[in-house]
Short mmCIF file of C-alpha atoms in Angstrom, two decimals:
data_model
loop_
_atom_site.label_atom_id
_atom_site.label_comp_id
_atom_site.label_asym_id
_atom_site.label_seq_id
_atom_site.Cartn_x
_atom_site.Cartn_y
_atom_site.Cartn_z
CA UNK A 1 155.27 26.96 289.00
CA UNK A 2 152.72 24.63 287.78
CA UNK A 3 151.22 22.11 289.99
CA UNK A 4 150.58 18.67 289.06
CA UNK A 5 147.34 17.62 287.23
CA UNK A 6 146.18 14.91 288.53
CA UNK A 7 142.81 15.32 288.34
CA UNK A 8 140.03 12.84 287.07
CA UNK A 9 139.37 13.18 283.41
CA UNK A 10 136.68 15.41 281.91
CA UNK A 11 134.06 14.37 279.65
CA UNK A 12 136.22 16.27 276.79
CA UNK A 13 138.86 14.56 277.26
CA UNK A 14 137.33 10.92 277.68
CA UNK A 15 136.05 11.87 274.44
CA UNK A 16 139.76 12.92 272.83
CA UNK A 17 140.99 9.70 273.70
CA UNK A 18 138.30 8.32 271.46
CA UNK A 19 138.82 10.31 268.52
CA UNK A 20 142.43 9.47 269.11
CA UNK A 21 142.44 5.86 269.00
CA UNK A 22 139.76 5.96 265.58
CA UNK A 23 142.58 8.37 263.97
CA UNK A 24 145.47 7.00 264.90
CA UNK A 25 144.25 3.93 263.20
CA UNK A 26 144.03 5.36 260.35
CA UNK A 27 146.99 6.82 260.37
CA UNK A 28 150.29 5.89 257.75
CA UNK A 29 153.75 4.65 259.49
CA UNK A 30 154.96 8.04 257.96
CA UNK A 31 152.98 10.02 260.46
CA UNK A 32 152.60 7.59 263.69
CA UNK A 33 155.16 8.67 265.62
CA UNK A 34 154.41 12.14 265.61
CA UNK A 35 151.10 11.92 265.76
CA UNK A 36 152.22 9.32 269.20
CA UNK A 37 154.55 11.65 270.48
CA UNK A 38 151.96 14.89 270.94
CA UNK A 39 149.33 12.50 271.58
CA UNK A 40 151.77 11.63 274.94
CA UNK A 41 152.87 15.33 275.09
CA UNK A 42 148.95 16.20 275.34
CA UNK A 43 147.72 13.51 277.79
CA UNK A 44 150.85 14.42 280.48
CA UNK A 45 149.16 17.71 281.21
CA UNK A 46 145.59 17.41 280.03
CA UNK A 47 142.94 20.34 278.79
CA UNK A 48 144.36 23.22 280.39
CA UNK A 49 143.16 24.69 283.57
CA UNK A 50 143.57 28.10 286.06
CA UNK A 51 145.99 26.07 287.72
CA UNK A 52 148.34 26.31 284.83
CA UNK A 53 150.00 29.75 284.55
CA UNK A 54 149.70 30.84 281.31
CA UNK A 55 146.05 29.63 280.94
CA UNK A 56 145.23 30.61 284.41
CA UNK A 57 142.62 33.21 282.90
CA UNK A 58 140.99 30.69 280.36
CA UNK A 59 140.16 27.78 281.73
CA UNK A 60 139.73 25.87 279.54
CA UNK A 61 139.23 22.33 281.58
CA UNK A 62 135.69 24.03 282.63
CA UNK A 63 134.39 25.86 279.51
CA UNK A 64 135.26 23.26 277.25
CA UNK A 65 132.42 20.94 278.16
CA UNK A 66 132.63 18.48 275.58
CA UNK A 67 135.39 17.45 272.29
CA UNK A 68 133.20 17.80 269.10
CA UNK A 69 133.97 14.67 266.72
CA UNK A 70 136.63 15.24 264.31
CA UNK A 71 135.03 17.07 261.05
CA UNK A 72 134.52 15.12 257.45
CA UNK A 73 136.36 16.73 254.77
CA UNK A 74 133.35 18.54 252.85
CA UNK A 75 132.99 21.28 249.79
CA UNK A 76 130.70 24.09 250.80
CA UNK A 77 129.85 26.36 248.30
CA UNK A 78 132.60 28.83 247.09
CA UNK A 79 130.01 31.66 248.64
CA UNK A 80 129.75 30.22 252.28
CA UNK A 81 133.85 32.06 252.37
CA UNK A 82 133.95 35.25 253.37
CA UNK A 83 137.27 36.16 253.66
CA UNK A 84 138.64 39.00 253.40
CA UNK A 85 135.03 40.61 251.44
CA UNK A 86 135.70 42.03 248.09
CA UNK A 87 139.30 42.93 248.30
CA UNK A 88 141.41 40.87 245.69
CA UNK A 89 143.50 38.59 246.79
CA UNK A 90 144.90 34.75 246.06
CA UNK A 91 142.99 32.69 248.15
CA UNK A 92 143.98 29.21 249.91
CA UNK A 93 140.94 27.85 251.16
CA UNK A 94 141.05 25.18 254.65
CA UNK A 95 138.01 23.55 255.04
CA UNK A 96 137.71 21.15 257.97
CA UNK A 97 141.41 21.38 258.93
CA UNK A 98 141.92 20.14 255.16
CA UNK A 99 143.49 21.89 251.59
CA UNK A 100 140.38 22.76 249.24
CA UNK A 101 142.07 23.10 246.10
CA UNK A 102 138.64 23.40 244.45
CA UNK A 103 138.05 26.52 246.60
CA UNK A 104 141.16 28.26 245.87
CA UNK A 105 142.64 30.43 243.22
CA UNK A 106 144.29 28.30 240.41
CA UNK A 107 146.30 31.20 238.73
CA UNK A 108 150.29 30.97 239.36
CA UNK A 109 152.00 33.86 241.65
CA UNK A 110 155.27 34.66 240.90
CA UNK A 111 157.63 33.65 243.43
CA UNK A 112 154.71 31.52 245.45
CA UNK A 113 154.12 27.95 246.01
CA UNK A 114 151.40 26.19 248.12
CA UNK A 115 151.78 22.30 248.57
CA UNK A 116 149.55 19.95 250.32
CA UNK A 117 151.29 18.72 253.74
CA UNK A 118 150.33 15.95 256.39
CA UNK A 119 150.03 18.74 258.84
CA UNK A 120 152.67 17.64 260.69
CA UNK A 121 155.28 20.72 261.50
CA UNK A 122 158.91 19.93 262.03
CA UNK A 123 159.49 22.41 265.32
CA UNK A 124 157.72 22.24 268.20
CA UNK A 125 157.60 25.97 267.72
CA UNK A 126 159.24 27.18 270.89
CA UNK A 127 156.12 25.74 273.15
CA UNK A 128 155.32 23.28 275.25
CA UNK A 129 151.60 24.07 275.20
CA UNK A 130 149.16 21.34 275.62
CA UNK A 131 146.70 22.72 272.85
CA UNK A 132 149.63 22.83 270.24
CA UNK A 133 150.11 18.92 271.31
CA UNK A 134 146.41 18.24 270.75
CA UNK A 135 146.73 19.74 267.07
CA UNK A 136 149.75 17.62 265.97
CA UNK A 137 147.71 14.77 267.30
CA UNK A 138 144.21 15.04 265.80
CA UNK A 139 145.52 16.86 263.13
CA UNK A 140 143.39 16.33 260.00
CA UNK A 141 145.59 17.91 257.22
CA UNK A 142 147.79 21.36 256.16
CA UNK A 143 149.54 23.04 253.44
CA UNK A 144 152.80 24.52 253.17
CA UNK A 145 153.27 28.48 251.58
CA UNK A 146 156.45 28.92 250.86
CA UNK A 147 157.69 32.76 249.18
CA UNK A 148 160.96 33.09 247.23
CA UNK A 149 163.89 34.89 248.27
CA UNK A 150 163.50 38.87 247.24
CA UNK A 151 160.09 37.87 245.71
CA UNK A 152 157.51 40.62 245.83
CA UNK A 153 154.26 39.19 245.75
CA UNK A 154 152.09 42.20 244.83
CA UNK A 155 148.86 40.16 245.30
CA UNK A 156 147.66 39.61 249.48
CA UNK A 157 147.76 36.13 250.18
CA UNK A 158 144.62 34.64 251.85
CA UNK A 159 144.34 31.91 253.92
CA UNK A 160 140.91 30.82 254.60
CA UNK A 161 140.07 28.43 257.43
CA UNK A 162 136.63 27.58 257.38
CA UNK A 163 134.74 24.97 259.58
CA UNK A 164 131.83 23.16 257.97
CA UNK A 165 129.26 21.58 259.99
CA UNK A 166 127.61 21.67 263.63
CA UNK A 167 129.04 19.96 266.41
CA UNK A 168 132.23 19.26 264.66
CA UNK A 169 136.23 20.25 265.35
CA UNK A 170 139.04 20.74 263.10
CA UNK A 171 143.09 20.79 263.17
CA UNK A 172 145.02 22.16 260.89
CA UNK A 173 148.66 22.74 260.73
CA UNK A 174 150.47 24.98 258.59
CA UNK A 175 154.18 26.35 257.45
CA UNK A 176 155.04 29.71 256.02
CA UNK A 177 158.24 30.07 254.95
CA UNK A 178 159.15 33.61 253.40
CA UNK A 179 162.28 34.03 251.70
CA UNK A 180 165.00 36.70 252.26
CA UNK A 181 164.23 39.86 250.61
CA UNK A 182 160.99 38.93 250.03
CA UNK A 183 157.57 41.29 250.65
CA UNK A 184 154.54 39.87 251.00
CA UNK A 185 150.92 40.58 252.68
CA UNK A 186 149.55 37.63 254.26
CA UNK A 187 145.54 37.76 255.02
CA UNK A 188 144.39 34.75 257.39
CA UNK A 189 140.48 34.55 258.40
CA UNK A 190 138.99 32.13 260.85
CA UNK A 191 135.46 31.30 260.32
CA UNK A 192 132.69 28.76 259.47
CA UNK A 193 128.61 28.08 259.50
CA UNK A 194 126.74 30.55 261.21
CA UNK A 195 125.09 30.06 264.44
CA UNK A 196 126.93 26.58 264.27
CA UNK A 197 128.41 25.40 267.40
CA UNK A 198 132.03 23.85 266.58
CA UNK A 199 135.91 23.61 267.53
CA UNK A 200 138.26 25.18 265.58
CA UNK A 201 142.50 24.57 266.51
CA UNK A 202 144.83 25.91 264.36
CA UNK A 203 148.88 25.74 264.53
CA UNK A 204 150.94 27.81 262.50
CA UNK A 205 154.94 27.88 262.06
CA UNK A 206 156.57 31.10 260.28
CA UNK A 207 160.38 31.67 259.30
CA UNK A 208 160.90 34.90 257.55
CA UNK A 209 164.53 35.43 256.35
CA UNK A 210 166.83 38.52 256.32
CA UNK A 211 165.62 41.83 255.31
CA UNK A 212 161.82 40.59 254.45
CA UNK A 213 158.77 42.83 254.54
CA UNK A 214 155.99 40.93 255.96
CA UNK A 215 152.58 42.31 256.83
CA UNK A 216 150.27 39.62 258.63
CA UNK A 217 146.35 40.38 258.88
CA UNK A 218 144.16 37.83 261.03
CA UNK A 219 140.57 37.91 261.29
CA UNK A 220 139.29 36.09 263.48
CA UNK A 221 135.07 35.99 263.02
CA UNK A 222 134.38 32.32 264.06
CA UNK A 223 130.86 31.87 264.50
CA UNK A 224 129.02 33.08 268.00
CA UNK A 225 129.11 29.50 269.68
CA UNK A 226 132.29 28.83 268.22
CA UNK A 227 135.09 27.74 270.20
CA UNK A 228 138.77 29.11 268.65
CA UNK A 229 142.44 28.55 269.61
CA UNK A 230 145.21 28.78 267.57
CA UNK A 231 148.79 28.93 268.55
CA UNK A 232 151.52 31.13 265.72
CA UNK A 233 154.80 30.37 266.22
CA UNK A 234 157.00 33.19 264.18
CA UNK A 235 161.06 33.27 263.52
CA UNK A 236 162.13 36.74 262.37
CA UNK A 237 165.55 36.87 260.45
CA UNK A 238 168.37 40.27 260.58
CA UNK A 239 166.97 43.41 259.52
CA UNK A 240 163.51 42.39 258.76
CA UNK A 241 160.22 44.06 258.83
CA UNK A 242 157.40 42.06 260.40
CA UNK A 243 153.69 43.75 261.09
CA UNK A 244 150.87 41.37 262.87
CA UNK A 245 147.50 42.58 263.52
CA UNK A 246 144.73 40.35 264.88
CA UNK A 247 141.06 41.41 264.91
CA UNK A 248 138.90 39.60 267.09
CA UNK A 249 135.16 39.56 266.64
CA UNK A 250 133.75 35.97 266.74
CA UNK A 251 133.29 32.94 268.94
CA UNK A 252 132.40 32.31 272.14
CA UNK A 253 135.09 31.71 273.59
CA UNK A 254 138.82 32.53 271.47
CA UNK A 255 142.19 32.16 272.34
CA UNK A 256 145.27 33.33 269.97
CA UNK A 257 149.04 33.04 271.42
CA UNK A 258 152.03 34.29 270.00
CA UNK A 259 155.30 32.61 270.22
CA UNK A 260 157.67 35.40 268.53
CA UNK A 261 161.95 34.98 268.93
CA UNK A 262 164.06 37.42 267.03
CA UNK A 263 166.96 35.25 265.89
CA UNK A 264 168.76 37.91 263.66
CA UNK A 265 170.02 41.66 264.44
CA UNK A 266 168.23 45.07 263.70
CA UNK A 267 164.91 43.60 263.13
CA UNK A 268 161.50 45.44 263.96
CA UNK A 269 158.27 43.73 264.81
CA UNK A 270 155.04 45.51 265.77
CA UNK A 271 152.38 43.39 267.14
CA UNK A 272 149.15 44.91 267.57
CA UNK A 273 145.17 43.99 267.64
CA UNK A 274 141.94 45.22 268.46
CA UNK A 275 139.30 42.84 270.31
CA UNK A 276 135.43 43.90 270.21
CA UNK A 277 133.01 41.34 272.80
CA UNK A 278 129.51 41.30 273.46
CA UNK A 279 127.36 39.32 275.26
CA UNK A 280 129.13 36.41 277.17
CA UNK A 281 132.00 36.45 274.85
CA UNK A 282 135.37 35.15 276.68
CA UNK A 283 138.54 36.20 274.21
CA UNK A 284 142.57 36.04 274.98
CA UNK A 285 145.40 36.96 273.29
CA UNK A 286 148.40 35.68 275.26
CA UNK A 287 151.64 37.09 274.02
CA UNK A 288 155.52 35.46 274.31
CA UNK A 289 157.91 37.71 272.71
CA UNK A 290 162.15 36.63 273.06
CA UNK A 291 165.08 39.14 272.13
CA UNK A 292 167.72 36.71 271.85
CA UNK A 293 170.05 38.88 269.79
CA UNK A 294 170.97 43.00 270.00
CA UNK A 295 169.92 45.68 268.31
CA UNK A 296 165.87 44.60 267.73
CA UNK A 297 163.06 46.58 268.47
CA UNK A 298 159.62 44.96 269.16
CA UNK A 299 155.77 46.97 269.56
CA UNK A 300 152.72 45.32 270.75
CA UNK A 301 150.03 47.20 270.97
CA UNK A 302 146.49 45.92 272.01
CA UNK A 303 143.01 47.52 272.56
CA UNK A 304 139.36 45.85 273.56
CA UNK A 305 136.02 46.73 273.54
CA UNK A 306 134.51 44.68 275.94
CA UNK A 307 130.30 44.88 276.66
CA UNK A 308 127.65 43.12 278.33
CA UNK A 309 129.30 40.19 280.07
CA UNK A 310 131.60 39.56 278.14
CA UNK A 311 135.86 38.98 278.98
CA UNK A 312 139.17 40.37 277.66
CA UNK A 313 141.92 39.08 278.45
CA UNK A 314 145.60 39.97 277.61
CA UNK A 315 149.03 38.08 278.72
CA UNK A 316 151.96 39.27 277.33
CA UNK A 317 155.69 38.55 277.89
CA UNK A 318 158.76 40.36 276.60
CA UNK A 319 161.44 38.23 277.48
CA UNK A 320 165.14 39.59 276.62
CA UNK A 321 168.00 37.38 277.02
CA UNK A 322 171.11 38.27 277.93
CA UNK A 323 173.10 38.36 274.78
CA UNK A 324 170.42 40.80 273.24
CA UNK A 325 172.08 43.90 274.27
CA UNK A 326 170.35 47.46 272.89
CA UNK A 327 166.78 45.90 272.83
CA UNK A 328 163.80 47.92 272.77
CA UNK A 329 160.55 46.56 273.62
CA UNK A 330 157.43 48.49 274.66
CA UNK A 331 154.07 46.92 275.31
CA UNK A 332 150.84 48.54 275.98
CA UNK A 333 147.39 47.38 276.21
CA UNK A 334 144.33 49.87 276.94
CA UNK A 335 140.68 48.68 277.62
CA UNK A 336 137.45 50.24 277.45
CA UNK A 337 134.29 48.50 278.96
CA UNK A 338 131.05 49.40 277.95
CA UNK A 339 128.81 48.05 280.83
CA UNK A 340 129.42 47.58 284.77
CA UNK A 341 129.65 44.08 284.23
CA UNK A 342 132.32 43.61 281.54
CA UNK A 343 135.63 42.47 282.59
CA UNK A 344 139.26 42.74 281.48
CA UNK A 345 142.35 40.72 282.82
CA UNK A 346 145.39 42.21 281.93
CA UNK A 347 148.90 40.77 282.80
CA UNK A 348 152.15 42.37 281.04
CA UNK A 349 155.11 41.26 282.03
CA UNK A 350 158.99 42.35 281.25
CA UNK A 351 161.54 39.41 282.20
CA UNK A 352 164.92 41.59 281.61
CA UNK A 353 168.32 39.41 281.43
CA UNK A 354 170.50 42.08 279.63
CA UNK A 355 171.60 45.84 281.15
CA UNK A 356 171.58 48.01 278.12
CA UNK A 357 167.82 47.98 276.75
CA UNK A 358 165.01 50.36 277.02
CA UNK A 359 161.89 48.42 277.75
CA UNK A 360 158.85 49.30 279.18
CA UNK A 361 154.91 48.07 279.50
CA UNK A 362 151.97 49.61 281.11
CA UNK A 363 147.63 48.49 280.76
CA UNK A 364 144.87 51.18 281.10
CA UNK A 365 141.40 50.47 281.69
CA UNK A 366 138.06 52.67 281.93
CA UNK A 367 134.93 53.55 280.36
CA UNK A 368 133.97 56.20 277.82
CA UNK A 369 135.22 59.58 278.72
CA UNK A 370 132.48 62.09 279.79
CA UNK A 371 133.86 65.24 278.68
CA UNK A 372 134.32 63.58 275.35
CA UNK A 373 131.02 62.35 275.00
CA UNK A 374 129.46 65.82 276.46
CA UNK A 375 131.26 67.99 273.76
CA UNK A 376 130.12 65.72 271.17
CA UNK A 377 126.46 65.73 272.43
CA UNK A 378 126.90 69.58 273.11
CA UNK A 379 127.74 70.23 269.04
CA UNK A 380 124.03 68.33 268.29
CA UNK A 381 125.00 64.57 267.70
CA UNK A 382 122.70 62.24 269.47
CA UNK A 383 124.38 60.52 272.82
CA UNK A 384 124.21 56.64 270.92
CA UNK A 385 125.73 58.25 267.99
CA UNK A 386 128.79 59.90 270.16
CA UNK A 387 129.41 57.10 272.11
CA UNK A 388 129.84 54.93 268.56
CA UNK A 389 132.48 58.21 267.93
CA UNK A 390 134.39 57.51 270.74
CA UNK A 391 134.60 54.02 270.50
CA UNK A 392 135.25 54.23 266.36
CA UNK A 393 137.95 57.04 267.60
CA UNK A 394 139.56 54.30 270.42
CA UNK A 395 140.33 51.05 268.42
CA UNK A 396 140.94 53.11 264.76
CA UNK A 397 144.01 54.44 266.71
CA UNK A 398 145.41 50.73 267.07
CA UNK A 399 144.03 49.85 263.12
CA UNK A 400 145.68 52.86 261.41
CA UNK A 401 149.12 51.67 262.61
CA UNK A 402 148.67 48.41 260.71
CA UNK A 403 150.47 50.68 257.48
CA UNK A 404 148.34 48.61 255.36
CA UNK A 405 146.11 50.86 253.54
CA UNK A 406 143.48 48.17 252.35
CA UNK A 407 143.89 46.65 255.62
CA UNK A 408 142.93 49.73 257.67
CA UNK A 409 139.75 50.36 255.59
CA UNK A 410 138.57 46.96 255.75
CA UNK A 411 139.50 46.67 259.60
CA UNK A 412 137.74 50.17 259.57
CA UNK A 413 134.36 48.65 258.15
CA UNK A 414 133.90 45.63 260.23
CA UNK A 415 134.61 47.75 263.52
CA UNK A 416 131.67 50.08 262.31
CA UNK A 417 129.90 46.94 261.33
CA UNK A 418 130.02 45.67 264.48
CA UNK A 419 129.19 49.33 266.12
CA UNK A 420 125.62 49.28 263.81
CA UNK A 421 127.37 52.02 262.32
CA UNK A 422 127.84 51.49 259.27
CA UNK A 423 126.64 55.32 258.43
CA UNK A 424 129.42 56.59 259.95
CA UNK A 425 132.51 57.67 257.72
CA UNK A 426 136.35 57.31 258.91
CA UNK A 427 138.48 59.88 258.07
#
């Protein structure tokens, strides 16, 4: 249960009720009310804090020291994007929590359309989270993607969220809405001036219809002092496909949660992610997956890297509800730390309403095997070499489940990238 806070506010949030009041004033009858409602939503619990379960491992109350003032909309040059590197792909380009239309491809899709939106999503996507309520009520701008029915958009779809400027925040909201029958690779990147200190909240809503294919890449390389949230709230259709992968590199502190509900039959979701820390890096994935109807089958699948003094953490919830009879869920979520002073806090959790399901969850943690790293070292490869093996070895077995061959060799390079291996050839 989670107490009351009723606790003096912080200097982040004396400055949110600032930035508040100067956009709110700004702000068309159209949008007020929303924008009202989450502001209310957001100030009856406050920045989140270890007191609150599902944040009781980030708390965010005492690392978030100060709200940076809401980002300008600005045009960095087209090269400052990174993206996905050099694979091809339509790009939609979010710069300060706003649509830059003048950074994204022009060429029509097939089946695609991308319209600029208030930001303002319709669902409160199956959360009551205090961070989603701070979006919808600082929230700068959005776009809406929306994919055909039985559409197959050859071409991966990029989403580019990019924060410009130091000391800054952005909010953006967005809907995807994919069409039945439809197939479609969705590439989403978080990231923004190097070095740069800055906020970054995103809040995304996806419906994907009946019998859709859906592959979902995020990349999440925010800048060092960065700080990252952003909350996905995903509606799976009957008989659908849906893949998610999250790779976690950047910011200094990151949080990604998962709202997933399976609202039609004999659908199959795999969720899976690798996170790689260094240094004082503090990154969570927190996890709420709902079988509300039979015959679905959900993965998630997580690994971390952690080193130095840096922190993992993992929450993850399969929840299945009584009327979702024949479920199969399985959740598992292995850790290697690279120093005596790395940490991991890892929390799965089945919540089990229905008698006929198979369901199961289990967490490993430990450091790099010896024998391993002995036979390697015994055939002639240098011990720092090995031990980049070994590690290369660990998260590729997470990355080549992704089914996504372009994926899984770009996943592939930035994980040697970030090894200083970048010598070293996958198989």
């Amino acid at each position: 249960m989670n107490a009351p806070a009723n606790i003096k506010e912080t200097k982040a949030e004396q400055s949110l009720n600032a930035q508040f009041d100067a956009i709110f004033a700004q702000t068309t009858q159209e949008n007020a009310n929303q924008r009202k409602q989450a502001w209310d939503a957001f100030k009856a619990k406050g920045i989140p804090h270890r007191r609150v379960e599902e944040w009781h491992y980030t708390d965010l109350r005492t690392k978030m020291n100060d709200a940076f003032a809401l980002a300008s909309k600005t045009a960095p040059k087209a090269d400052a994007l990174k993206g996905a590197g050099d694979l091809k792909t339509y790009c939609i380009a979010i710069v300060n929590g706003r649509y830059a239309p003048e950074l994204s491809s022009d060429q029509d899709v097939a089946g695609l359309s991308i319209a600029q939106t208030s930001g303002f999503l319709a669902a409160q996507l199956g959360t009551d989270d205090a961070m989603a309520h701070l979006n919808q009520a600082l929230v700068q701008g959005g776009i809406s993607i929306k994919i055909d029915a039985n559409a197959k958009i050859e071409l991966p779809i990029e989403i580019v969220r990019y924060t410009d400027g130091s000391q800054v925040s952005s909010y953006a909201g967005t809907t995807v809405e994919i069409g039945s029958g439809a197939k479609a690779l969705i590439i989403e990147s978080f990231e923004g001036d190097a070095d740069a200190a800055y906020q970054s909240n995103a809040l995304t809503e996806v419906k994907v219809g009946d019998k859709a294919d859906v592959h979902w890449l995020k990349l999440q390389v925010e800048s060092a002092k960065a700080q990252h949230i952003e909350t996905l709230s995903i509606e799976l259709g009957a008989e659908t496909n849906f893949q998610h992968f999250i790779y976690n590199e950047g910011a200094s502190l990151s949080r990604a949660q998962l709202f997933l509900e399976f609202k039609g039959e004999g659908t199959h979701a795999g969720l899976r992610g690798t996170s790689l820390l260094k240094d004082n890096q503090h990154a969570d994935i927190t996890l709420f997956v709902k079988h509300a109807v039979p015959g679905c089958e959900s993965r998630e699948y997580y690994r971390s890297v952690v080193d130095d003094k840096a922190r993992a953490v993992f929450q993850g919830k399969i929840i299945v509800e009584q009327a979702a009879q024949k479920t199969d869920g399985q959740m598992m979520i292995k850790t290697l730390l690279l120093s005596d002073t790395a940490e991991i806090n890892a929390k799965p959790e089945l919540e089990i309403f229905a008698d006929d399901v198979q369901c199961a969850h289990g967490s490993t943690t430990g450091d790099i095997d010896e024998d391993l790293l002995f036979y390697l070292m015994a055939r002639g490869i240098p011990e720092a070499q090995a031990r980049k093996i070994l590690v290369l070895a660990f998260l590729s077995e997470a990355i080549e489940e992704f089914e996504e061959e372009q994926c899984v060799e770009l996943l592939e390079a930035m994980t040697r990238s970030w090894l200083h291996a970048d010598d070293m050839v996958s198989e």
